[in-house]
């Protein structure tokens, strides 16, 4: 604590999603006094595919948390493009949860571990001055050595930290009754790329005999007028499904390692910092970035140096940052100009590449550590592309 005043804390965390709770738990384990302020009351609705992809299980273990809510364990992944389908067995099942349940349970576990969370209290502003940060909420004021902005994609904190302007990734999601798809498989359908989507449609089986279906659309100048709502409806119709509710849309920032991630006394984590630009995956990055923000704050509190000049680099060099950077490059290739005919065939038709990416989605491989395999895939791509293109034409 900065002083004996009860309104003073070592760290105030804004947001009790995966990033904020991971950060708070790590800080508490480091012996620090932390307060979490959360705008919503849990269980709060959260637009999400609910796929616990990547290294979620490992992060939960590190934090002393468990996935206790119902989940579907998908044992296969499938890629589709038109009539083409390829299924690959996942080396570890990918669990799919309902985010409102999952997040509420993480909050319950964090509270049981001694974390103080003020639900229904929104961060409204902050000022850095005099070696600390004055935090304003709609219910009070606090002073802390560090403020962590884990307040999601619409982050108020991010607006003051990130200087660069970027277009967000657009995501659209709806829950539908089982559309005749296997209930043990997560499906990634790239067919909508033919209609100009810079992304894919997902079909994730979820608890309650429902499917979580959505579209990811990467930003780009030439397709900004794309009607994602209509495209999602068309995609559902092709699978014989009529959505009973309208889809819900949510823009998110993609992680960019060249952007600022902190200013003195203030750190970003989770969606406030950025999701995976290729897949939109954000739960695993949020948990790991929350841990990294806590480690940076613990170090700063010990050294009494709150500049956080090295935080962006620490995130970039950590496994989560290296993984996000590889996927950022892949997104640039796949969703860039001509990506559908140039790079999509590598993912669809090259078995080794598909196996490799499936292992990364299942969290058993870190793609950033597989550069030799990625380089070999590029060599195969060079020699196979014209044959693969003919196949793409035939299959679709
Ligand atoms: C349609 C869609 C599908 C997705 N599918 C997947 C998926 O299948 N798998 C995956 O890994 N990721 C997925 N994601 C991304 C994932 O949902 C996020 O990356 C993840 O929730 C990030 O966690 P977070 O803690 O940073 O943010 P959040 O979970 O958004 O938590 C932020 C919290 O901050 C609170 N908050 C906001 N403003 C304030 C404020 N001013 N003061 C206090 N509190 C505030 C919010 O109420 C919220 O509880 C998807 C995202 C979308 C939009």
Short mmCIF file of C-alpha atoms and ligand atoms in Angstrom, two decimals:
data_model
loop_
_atom_site.label_atom_id
_atom_site.label_comp_id
_atom_site.label_asym_id
_atom_site.label_seq_id
_atom_site.Cartn_x
_atom_site.Cartn_y
_atom_site.Cartn_z
CA UNK A 1 0.00 0.00 0.00
CA UNK A 2 1.06 3.57 -0.57
CA UNK A 3 -0.21 4.63 2.87
CA UNK A 4 -2.54 3.38 5.57
CA UNK A 5 -5.52 4.97 3.80
CA UNK A 6 -7.97 2.25 2.72
CA UNK A 7 -8.42 3.97 -0.69
CA UNK A 8 -4.74 3.35 -1.53
CA UNK A 9 -3.57 0.20 -3.29
CA UNK A 10 -0.40 -1.11 -4.84
CA UNK A 11 -2.33 -1.89 -8.01
CA UNK A 12 -5.84 -1.17 -9.29
CA UNK A 13 -6.96 -3.45 -12.11
CA UNK A 14 -9.82 -2.27 -14.36
CA UNK A 15 -11.81 -5.27 -15.65
CA UNK A 16 -12.47 -8.71 -14.18
CA UNK A 17 -12.29 -10.71 -17.40
CA UNK A 18 -9.55 -13.32 -17.89
CA UNK A 19 -6.80 -10.68 -18.23
CA UNK A 20 -7.76 -8.73 -15.12
CA UNK A 21 -8.24 -11.78 -12.92
CA UNK A 22 -4.99 -13.39 -14.08
CA UNK A 23 -3.18 -10.17 -13.27
CA UNK A 24 -4.81 -9.80 -9.85
CA UNK A 25 -4.12 -13.42 -8.86
CA UNK A 26 -0.47 -13.17 -9.81
CA UNK A 27 -0.09 -9.89 -7.91
CA UNK A 28 -1.73 -11.34 -4.84
CA UNK A 29 0.57 -14.35 -4.99
CA UNK A 30 3.46 -11.87 -5.13
CA UNK A 31 2.22 -10.44 -1.82
CA UNK A 32 0.77 -7.22 -3.23
CA UNK A 33 -2.40 -5.38 -2.42
CA UNK A 34 -4.71 -5.28 -5.42
CA UNK A 35 -8.23 -4.03 -6.09
CA UNK A 36 -10.22 -5.02 -9.18
CA UNK A 37 -13.00 -2.69 -10.36
CA UNK A 38 -15.44 -4.25 -12.83
CA UNK A 39 -18.17 -2.31 -14.62
CA UNK A 40 -20.55 -5.28 -15.00
CA UNK A 41 -22.13 -7.64 -12.53
CA UNK A 42 -21.31 -11.29 -13.17
CA UNK A 43 -22.50 -13.43 -14.80
CA UNK A 44 -22.30 -10.78 -17.51
CA UNK A 45 -23.01 -11.47 -21.18
CA UNK A 46 -19.83 -11.83 -23.25
CA UNK A 47 -19.84 -12.17 -27.02
CA UNK A 48 -17.33 -14.95 -27.69
CA UNK A 49 -16.85 -18.27 -29.47
CA UNK A 50 -15.96 -19.78 -26.10
CA UNK A 51 -13.15 -21.90 -27.56
CA UNK A 52 -10.43 -22.44 -24.96
CA UNK A 53 -7.79 -22.72 -27.66
CA UNK A 54 -4.04 -22.43 -27.34
CA UNK A 55 -2.39 -22.40 -23.93
CA UNK A 56 -5.44 -21.67 -21.76
CA UNK A 57 -5.14 -24.86 -19.70
CA UNK A 58 -1.48 -24.15 -18.93
CA UNK A 59 -2.27 -20.56 -17.90
CA UNK A 60 -5.10 -21.69 -15.61
CA UNK A 61 -2.75 -24.20 -14.00
CA UNK A 62 -0.08 -21.54 -13.43
CA UNK A 63 -2.71 -19.32 -11.79
CA UNK A 64 -4.15 -22.08 -9.59
CA UNK A 65 -7.49 -21.95 -11.44
CA UNK A 66 -9.58 -24.72 -12.98
CA UNK A 67 -12.20 -24.95 -15.69
CA UNK A 68 -15.17 -26.08 -13.56
CA UNK A 69 -18.15 -25.09 -15.74
CA UNK A 70 -19.65 -27.42 -18.39
CA UNK A 71 -17.61 -27.69 -21.59
CA UNK A 72 -17.66 -29.62 -24.85
CA UNK A 73 -14.31 -31.25 -25.54
CA UNK A 74 -13.75 -31.08 -29.30
CA UNK A 75 -11.39 -33.86 -30.37
CA UNK A 76 -11.15 -32.88 -34.05
CA UNK A 77 -10.59 -29.73 -36.06
CA UNK A 78 -11.90 -29.34 -39.57
CA UNK A 79 -11.13 -26.87 -42.35
CA UNK A 80 -13.60 -26.25 -45.15
CA UNK A 81 -13.67 -24.36 -48.41
CA UNK A 82 -16.70 -24.90 -50.64
CA UNK A 83 -17.07 -28.68 -51.03
CA UNK A 84 -13.58 -29.33 -49.70
CA UNK A 85 -13.28 -30.66 -46.15
CA UNK A 86 -10.33 -31.95 -44.19
CA UNK A 87 -10.51 -33.18 -40.60
CA UNK A 88 -7.55 -33.54 -38.30
CA UNK A 89 -7.46 -35.18 -34.87
CA UNK A 90 -6.49 -32.69 -32.17
CA UNK A 91 -3.62 -33.87 -30.01
CA UNK A 92 -5.45 -32.43 -27.01
CA UNK A 93 -9.21 -31.70 -26.96
CA UNK A 94 -10.17 -28.05 -27.29
CA UNK A 95 -12.83 -27.21 -24.72
CA UNK A 96 -15.70 -24.91 -25.65
CA UNK A 97 -17.51 -23.11 -22.83
CA UNK A 98 -20.18 -20.49 -22.36
CA UNK A 99 -18.24 -17.36 -21.52
CA UNK A 100 -20.79 -15.93 -19.11
CA UNK A 101 -20.51 -19.12 -17.02
CA UNK A 102 -16.75 -19.50 -17.43
CA UNK A 103 -15.94 -15.91 -16.47
CA UNK A 104 -18.33 -15.90 -13.51
CA UNK A 105 -16.67 -19.05 -12.19
CA UNK A 106 -13.17 -17.61 -12.65
CA UNK A 107 -14.35 -14.61 -10.63
CA UNK A 108 -15.66 -16.91 -7.89
CA UNK A 109 -12.31 -18.73 -7.79
CA UNK A 110 -10.39 -15.45 -7.68
CA UNK A 111 -12.55 -14.20 -4.81
CA UNK A 112 -12.01 -17.46 -2.95
CA UNK A 113 -8.28 -16.84 -3.37
CA UNK A 114 -8.70 -13.49 -1.61
CA UNK A 115 -9.02 -11.06 -4.51
CA UNK A 116 -11.15 -7.98 -3.79
CA UNK A 117 -13.44 -7.25 -6.74
CA UNK A 118 -15.92 -4.37 -6.86
CA UNK A 119 -18.58 -5.40 -9.37
CA UNK A 120 -20.82 -2.75 -10.88
CA UNK A 121 -18.08 -0.13 -10.50
CA UNK A 122 -16.68 1.38 -13.72
CA UNK A 123 -13.38 3.12 -14.21
CA UNK A 124 -14.23 6.61 -15.46
CA UNK A 125 -10.81 8.26 -15.61
CA UNK A 126 -7.28 8.40 -14.24
CA UNK A 127 -4.42 10.86 -13.79
CA UNK A 128 -0.76 10.06 -13.34
CA UNK A 129 0.93 12.52 -11.02
CA UNK A 130 3.31 12.61 -8.06
CA UNK A 131 4.61 9.04 -8.39
CA UNK A 132 1.21 7.39 -8.42
CA UNK A 133 -2.01 7.18 -10.35
CA UNK A 134 -5.29 8.70 -9.21
CA UNK A 135 -8.07 6.37 -10.32
CA UNK A 136 -11.65 7.60 -10.66
CA UNK A 137 -14.63 5.28 -10.82
CA UNK A 138 -18.34 5.97 -10.89
CA UNK A 139 -18.42 4.98 -7.21
CA UNK A 140 -15.28 6.50 -5.76
CA UNK A 141 -11.61 7.37 -6.07
CA UNK A 142 -8.43 5.41 -5.36
CA UNK A 143 -4.74 6.02 -5.50
CA UNK A 144 -2.39 3.29 -6.69
CA UNK A 145 1.19 2.86 -7.78
CA UNK A 146 0.00 1.03 -10.90
CA UNK A 147 -3.20 0.92 -12.94
CA UNK A 148 -3.70 -2.12 -15.19
CA UNK A 149 -6.12 -1.61 -18.06
CA UNK A 150 -7.71 -5.02 -18.52
CA UNK A 151 -10.97 -3.36 -19.51
CA UNK A 152 -11.51 -5.19 -22.78
CA UNK A 153 -11.79 -4.14 -26.41
CA UNK A 154 -13.53 -0.84 -25.62
CA UNK A 155 -10.79 -0.02 -23.11
CA UNK A 156 -10.80 3.47 -21.70
CA UNK A 157 -7.19 2.95 -20.58
CA UNK A 158 -6.05 1.91 -24.06
CA UNK A 159 -7.21 5.25 -25.50
CA UNK A 160 -4.59 7.01 -23.38
CA UNK A 161 -1.81 4.47 -23.94
CA UNK A 162 -1.89 3.37 -27.57
CA UNK A 163 -0.90 6.20 -29.86
CA UNK A 164 -1.26 4.46 -33.24
CA UNK A 165 -4.57 4.40 -35.07
CA UNK A 166 -5.62 1.05 -36.50
CA UNK A 167 -8.80 -0.48 -37.84
CA UNK A 168 -10.29 -3.15 -35.59
CA UNK A 169 -10.92 -6.78 -36.50
CA UNK A 170 -14.70 -7.27 -36.78
CA UNK A 171 -16.33 -10.30 -35.19
CA UNK A 172 -19.92 -11.43 -35.47
CA UNK A 173 -21.45 -14.25 -33.49
CA UNK A 174 -24.72 -16.09 -32.97
CA UNK A 175 -25.89 -19.23 -31.18
CA UNK A 176 -27.87 -21.71 -33.28
CA UNK A 177 -29.36 -25.18 -32.78
CA UNK A 178 -27.08 -28.00 -33.96
CA UNK A 179 -26.72 -27.52 -37.73
CA UNK A 180 -26.10 -31.19 -38.56
CA UNK A 181 -22.40 -30.85 -37.84
CA UNK A 182 -20.38 -33.28 -35.73
CA UNK A 183 -20.60 -32.35 -32.06
CA UNK A 184 -16.99 -33.26 -31.32
CA UNK A 185 -15.38 -31.05 -33.98
CA UNK A 186 -14.49 -27.38 -34.23
CA UNK A 187 -15.01 -26.27 -37.83
CA UNK A 188 -13.18 -23.42 -39.55
CA UNK A 189 -14.92 -22.61 -42.84
CA UNK A 190 -13.01 -20.36 -45.25
CA UNK A 191 -15.72 -20.46 -47.94
CA UNK A 192 -16.87 -16.87 -47.19
CA UNK A 193 -13.45 -15.68 -48.39
CA UNK A 194 -14.87 -16.16 -51.89
CA UNK A 195 -17.35 -13.40 -51.06
CA UNK A 196 -14.59 -11.05 -49.90
CA UNK A 197 -14.29 -12.01 -46.24
CA UNK A 198 -10.77 -11.56 -44.93
CA UNK A 199 -11.23 -14.27 -42.36
CA UNK A 200 -13.30 -17.34 -41.70
CA UNK A 201 -16.53 -18.68 -40.24
CA UNK A 202 -16.38 -20.87 -37.13
CA UNK A 203 -18.80 -23.54 -35.97
CA UNK A 204 -18.08 -24.58 -32.37
CA UNK A 205 -20.26 -27.14 -30.55
CA UNK A 206 -21.13 -25.72 -27.16
CA UNK A 207 -22.83 -26.93 -23.98
CA UNK A 208 -26.63 -27.03 -24.27
CA UNK A 209 -26.78 -28.73 -27.71
CA UNK A 210 -26.14 -25.42 -29.43
CA UNK A 211 -23.49 -24.28 -31.87
CA UNK A 212 -21.57 -21.07 -31.54
CA UNK A 213 -21.21 -19.69 -35.06
CA UNK A 214 -19.43 -16.55 -36.15
CA UNK A 215 -17.35 -14.66 -38.64
CA UNK A 216 -14.00 -12.97 -38.27
CA UNK A 217 -13.18 -10.16 -40.71
CA UNK A 218 -9.74 -8.63 -40.81
CA UNK A 219 -9.53 -4.89 -41.51
CA UNK A 220 -8.60 -3.81 -45.01
CA UNK A 221 -9.42 -0.88 -47.23
CA UNK A 222 -11.05 -2.73 -50.10
CA UNK A 223 -13.72 -4.76 -48.31
CA UNK A 224 -14.91 -2.33 -45.67
CA UNK A 225 -18.39 -2.22 -47.18
CA UNK A 226 -18.79 -5.98 -46.73
CA UNK A 227 -22.17 -6.77 -45.14
CA UNK A 228 -21.05 -9.24 -42.49
CA UNK A 229 -24.56 -9.72 -41.16
CA UNK A 230 -25.82 -10.89 -44.57
CA UNK A 231 -22.73 -13.03 -45.10
CA UNK A 232 -23.23 -14.81 -41.77
CA UNK A 233 -26.89 -15.44 -42.59
CA UNK A 234 -25.90 -16.84 -45.99
CA UNK A 235 -23.26 -19.05 -44.38
CA UNK A 236 -25.87 -20.37 -41.94
CA UNK A 237 -28.36 -21.00 -44.74
CA UNK A 238 -25.72 -23.04 -46.59
CA UNK A 239 -25.56 -25.22 -43.47
CA UNK A 240 -29.36 -25.47 -43.33
CA UNK A 241 -29.71 -23.27 -40.25
CA UNK A 242 -31.91 -20.27 -39.59
CA UNK A 243 -30.69 -18.03 -36.79
CA UNK A 244 -33.44 -17.31 -34.29
CA UNK A 245 -31.73 -14.21 -32.92
CA UNK A 246 -29.82 -11.51 -34.77
CA UNK A 247 -26.03 -11.95 -34.68
CA UNK A 248 -24.07 -9.80 -32.27
CA UNK A 249 -21.07 -7.85 -33.53
CA UNK A 250 -18.00 -6.73 -31.64
CA UNK A 251 -14.88 -4.97 -32.93
CA UNK A 252 -11.59 -5.99 -31.31
CA UNK A 253 -8.03 -4.68 -31.62
CA UNK A 254 -5.44 -7.01 -32.99
CA UNK A 255 -2.12 -7.26 -31.18
CA UNK A 256 0.62 -5.17 -32.75
CA UNK A 257 4.02 -5.52 -31.11
CA UNK A 258 5.13 -2.14 -32.47
CA UNK A 259 2.46 -0.27 -30.53
CA UNK A 260 2.82 1.13 -27.03
CA UNK A 261 1.68 -1.24 -24.30
CA UNK A 262 2.29 0.99 -21.27
CA UNK A 263 2.94 4.52 -20.07
CA UNK A 264 4.47 5.35 -16.68
CA UNK A 265 2.36 3.76 -13.92
CA UNK A 266 -0.12 2.25 -16.44
CA UNK A 267 -0.09 -1.15 -18.19
CA UNK A 268 -2.41 -2.82 -20.71
CA UNK A 269 -3.39 -6.50 -20.84
CA UNK A 270 -5.85 -8.68 -22.74
CA UNK A 271 -8.19 -7.21 -25.36
CA UNK A 272 -7.05 -3.75 -24.32
CA UNK A 273 -3.67 -4.75 -25.73
CA UNK A 274 -4.89 -6.91 -28.61
CA UNK A 275 -6.11 -10.34 -29.72
CA UNK A 276 -4.69 -12.82 -32.19
CA UNK A 277 -4.99 -11.18 -35.64
CA UNK A 278 -5.28 -14.49 -37.48
CA UNK A 279 -7.92 -16.28 -35.43
CA UNK A 280 -9.39 -13.72 -33.04
CA UNK A 281 -8.27 -15.98 -30.20
CA UNK A 282 -8.04 -13.84 -27.09
CA UNK A 283 -8.63 -15.88 -23.93
CA UNK A 284 -5.20 -17.46 -23.85
CA UNK A 285 -3.45 -14.17 -24.77
CA UNK A 286 -5.49 -12.35 -22.10
CA UNK A 287 -4.48 -14.80 -19.36
CA UNK A 288 -0.78 -14.70 -20.33
CA UNK A 289 -0.71 -10.93 -20.82
CA UNK A 290 -2.39 -10.55 -17.41
CA UNK A 291 0.43 -12.60 -15.90
CA UNK A 292 3.05 -10.50 -17.70
CA UNK A 293 1.43 -7.24 -16.56
CA UNK A 294 1.49 -8.51 -12.97
CA UNK A 295 5.16 -9.51 -13.27
CA UNK A 296 6.00 -6.06 -14.63
CA UNK A 297 4.09 -4.42 -11.76
CA UNK A 298 5.74 -6.65 -9.14
CA UNK A 299 9.17 -5.78 -10.52
CA UNK A 300 8.32 -2.07 -10.60
CA UNK A 301 7.02 -2.11 -7.03
CA UNK A 302 10.20 -3.77 -5.86
CA UNK A 303 12.53 -1.45 -7.77
CA UNK A 304 10.35 1.64 -7.25
CA UNK A 305 10.65 2.40 -10.94
CA UNK A 306 7.29 2.73 -12.68
CA UNK A 307 8.39 3.84 -16.15
CA UNK A 308 7.45 0.46 -17.73
CA UNK A 309 9.73 1.24 -20.68
CA UNK A 310 10.53 -2.47 -21.11
CA UNK A 311 6.98 -3.85 -20.88
CA UNK A 312 6.12 -3.90 -24.59
CA UNK A 313 9.39 -5.71 -25.27
CA UNK A 314 8.75 -8.19 -22.44
CA UNK A 315 5.36 -9.03 -23.99
CA UNK A 316 6.88 -9.29 -27.46
CA UNK A 317 9.61 -11.66 -26.25
CA UNK A 318 7.36 -13.85 -24.13
CA UNK A 319 5.82 -16.96 -25.70
CA UNK A 320 2.46 -15.20 -26.00
CA UNK A 321 3.98 -12.27 -27.89
CA UNK A 322 6.07 -14.46 -30.18
CA UNK A 323 3.00 -16.59 -30.92
CA UNK A 324 0.89 -13.51 -31.67
CA UNK A 325 3.59 -12.13 -33.95
CA UNK A 326 3.77 -15.32 -36.01
CA UNK A 327 -0.01 -15.26 -36.40
CA UNK A 328 0.10 -11.58 -37.28
CA UNK A 329 2.41 -12.42 -40.18
CA UNK A 330 0.22 -15.34 -41.22
CA UNK A 331 -2.84 -13.06 -41.09
CA UNK A 332 -1.07 -10.56 -43.34
CA UNK A 333 -0.45 -13.35 -45.84
CA UNK A 334 -3.78 -15.15 -45.68
CA UNK A 335 -6.02 -12.09 -45.44
CA UNK A 336 -3.87 -9.83 -47.62
CA UNK A 337 -4.38 -9.19 -51.32
CA UNK A 338 -4.64 -12.48 -53.23
CA UNK A 339 -4.36 -14.52 -50.02
CA UNK A 340 -7.28 -16.74 -50.89
CA UNK A 341 -5.61 -18.18 -54.00
CA UNK A 342 -2.03 -17.78 -52.81
CA UNK A 343 -1.93 -18.86 -49.16
CA UNK A 344 -5.22 -20.60 -48.34
CA UNK A 345 -4.20 -23.70 -50.38
CA UNK A 346 -1.23 -24.18 -48.03
CA UNK A 347 -3.56 -24.48 -45.07
CA UNK A 348 -6.13 -26.61 -46.88
CA UNK A 349 -3.99 -29.00 -48.91
CA UNK A 350 -0.65 -29.30 -47.11
CA UNK A 351 -1.18 -31.99 -44.47
CA UNK A 352 1.90 -31.08 -42.45
CA UNK A 353 0.90 -27.40 -42.24
CA UNK A 354 -2.61 -28.35 -41.16
CA UNK A 355 -1.28 -30.74 -38.50
CA UNK A 356 1.10 -28.04 -37.28
CA UNK A 357 -1.61 -25.40 -36.97
CA UNK A 358 -4.00 -27.87 -35.35
CA UNK A 359 -1.32 -28.61 -32.73
CA UNK A 360 -0.99 -24.88 -32.09
CA UNK A 361 -4.77 -24.47 -31.72
CA UNK A 362 -4.81 -27.40 -29.28
CA UNK A 363 -2.01 -25.74 -27.31
CA UNK A 364 0.54 -28.54 -27.68
CA UNK A 365 2.85 -26.63 -30.04
CA UNK A 366 4.22 -23.10 -29.98
CA UNK A 367 4.32 -22.10 -33.63
CA UNK A 368 7.00 -19.51 -32.95
CA UNK A 369 9.31 -22.38 -31.94
CA UNK A 370 8.63 -24.28 -35.16
CA UNK A 371 10.38 -21.97 -37.62
CA UNK A 372 12.19 -24.83 -39.45
CA UNK A 373 8.83 -26.54 -40.07
CA UNK A 374 7.28 -23.26 -41.23
CA UNK A 375 10.19 -22.66 -43.62
CA UNK A 376 9.81 -26.18 -45.05
CA UNK A 377 6.11 -25.46 -45.56
CA UNK A 378 7.04 -22.33 -47.51
CA UNK A 379 9.34 -24.39 -49.73
CA UNK A 380 6.58 -26.94 -50.37
CA UNK A 381 4.23 -24.06 -51.10
CA UNK A 382 6.61 -22.71 -53.73
CA UNK A 383 6.69 -26.03 -55.58
CA UNK A 384 3.08 -27.06 -55.12
CA UNK A 385 1.17 -23.81 -55.56
CA UNK A 386 0.15 -24.16 -59.21
CA UNK A 387 -1.10 -27.74 -58.60
CA UNK A 388 -2.90 -26.63 -55.41
CA UNK A 389 -4.55 -23.74 -57.28
CA UNK A 390 -5.97 -26.13 -59.87
CA UNK A 391 -7.24 -28.26 -57.03
CA UNK A 392 -8.83 -25.23 -55.34
CA UNK A 393 -10.72 -24.52 -58.57
CA UNK A 394 -11.87 -28.14 -58.89
CA UNK A 395 -12.92 -28.62 -55.26
CA UNK A 396 -15.03 -25.48 -54.96
C1 LIG B 1 -17.41 -12.78 -31.43
C2 LIG B 1 -16.17 -13.13 -30.67
C3 LIG B 1 -15.74 -14.45 -30.61
C4 LIG B 1 -14.58 -14.78 -29.91
N1 LIG B 1 -14.24 -16.10 -29.81
C5 LIG B 1 -13.15 -16.44 -29.09
C6 LIG B 1 -12.82 -17.81 -28.90
O1 LIG B 1 -13.53 -18.72 -29.33
N2 LIG B 1 -11.68 -18.11 -28.22
C7 LIG B 1 -10.88 -17.12 -27.70
O2 LIG B 1 -9.84 -17.44 -27.11
N3 LIG B 1 -11.20 -15.82 -27.81
C8 LIG B 1 -12.32 -15.45 -28.48
N4 LIG B 1 -12.66 -14.14 -28.57
C9 LIG B 1 -11.84 -13.13 -27.88
C10 LIG B 1 -12.10 -13.15 -26.35
O3 LIG B 1 -13.49 -13.08 -26.11
C11 LIG B 1 -11.38 -12.00 -25.68
O4 LIG B 1 -10.10 -11.89 -26.24
C12 LIG B 1 -11.25 -12.17 -24.17
O5 LIG B 1 -12.49 -12.10 -23.55
C13 LIG B 1 -10.32 -11.10 -23.59
O6 LIG B 1 -10.35 -11.08 -22.19
P1 LIG B 1 -10.16 -9.71 -21.43
O7 LIG B 1 -10.10 -10.04 -19.99
O8 LIG B 1 -9.05 -8.93 -22.02
O9 LIG B 1 -11.46 -8.86 -21.80
P2 LIG B 1 -12.98 -9.12 -21.40
O10 LIG B 1 -13.25 -10.56 -21.26
O11 LIG B 1 -13.77 -8.34 -22.39
O12 LIG B 1 -13.09 -8.47 -19.98
C14 LIG B 1 -12.99 -7.06 -19.83
C15 LIG B 1 -13.83 -6.67 -18.64
O13 LIG B 1 -13.65 -5.28 -18.42
C16 LIG B 1 -14.89 -4.74 -18.01
N5 LIG B 1 -14.85 -3.30 -18.27
C17 LIG B 1 -14.99 -2.65 -19.44
N6 LIG B 1 -14.87 -1.33 -19.28
C18 LIG B 1 -14.68 -1.15 -17.95
C19 LIG B 1 -14.49 0.01 -17.14
N7 LIG B 1 -14.51 1.25 -17.66
N8 LIG B 1 -14.29 -0.17 -15.82
C20 LIG B 1 -14.28 -1.41 -15.27
N9 LIG B 1 -14.48 -2.52 -15.99
C21 LIG B 1 -14.65 -2.40 -17.31
C22 LIG B 1 -15.92 -5.48 -18.83
O14 LIG B 1 -17.21 -5.45 -18.23
C23 LIG B 1 -15.33 -6.87 -18.87
O15 LIG B 1 -15.84 -7.70 -17.86
C24 LIG B 1 -13.82 -13.78 -29.27
C25 LIG B 1 -14.23 -12.44 -29.31
C26 LIG B 1 -15.40 -12.11 -30.00
C27 LIG B 1 -15.84 -10.68 -30.03
#
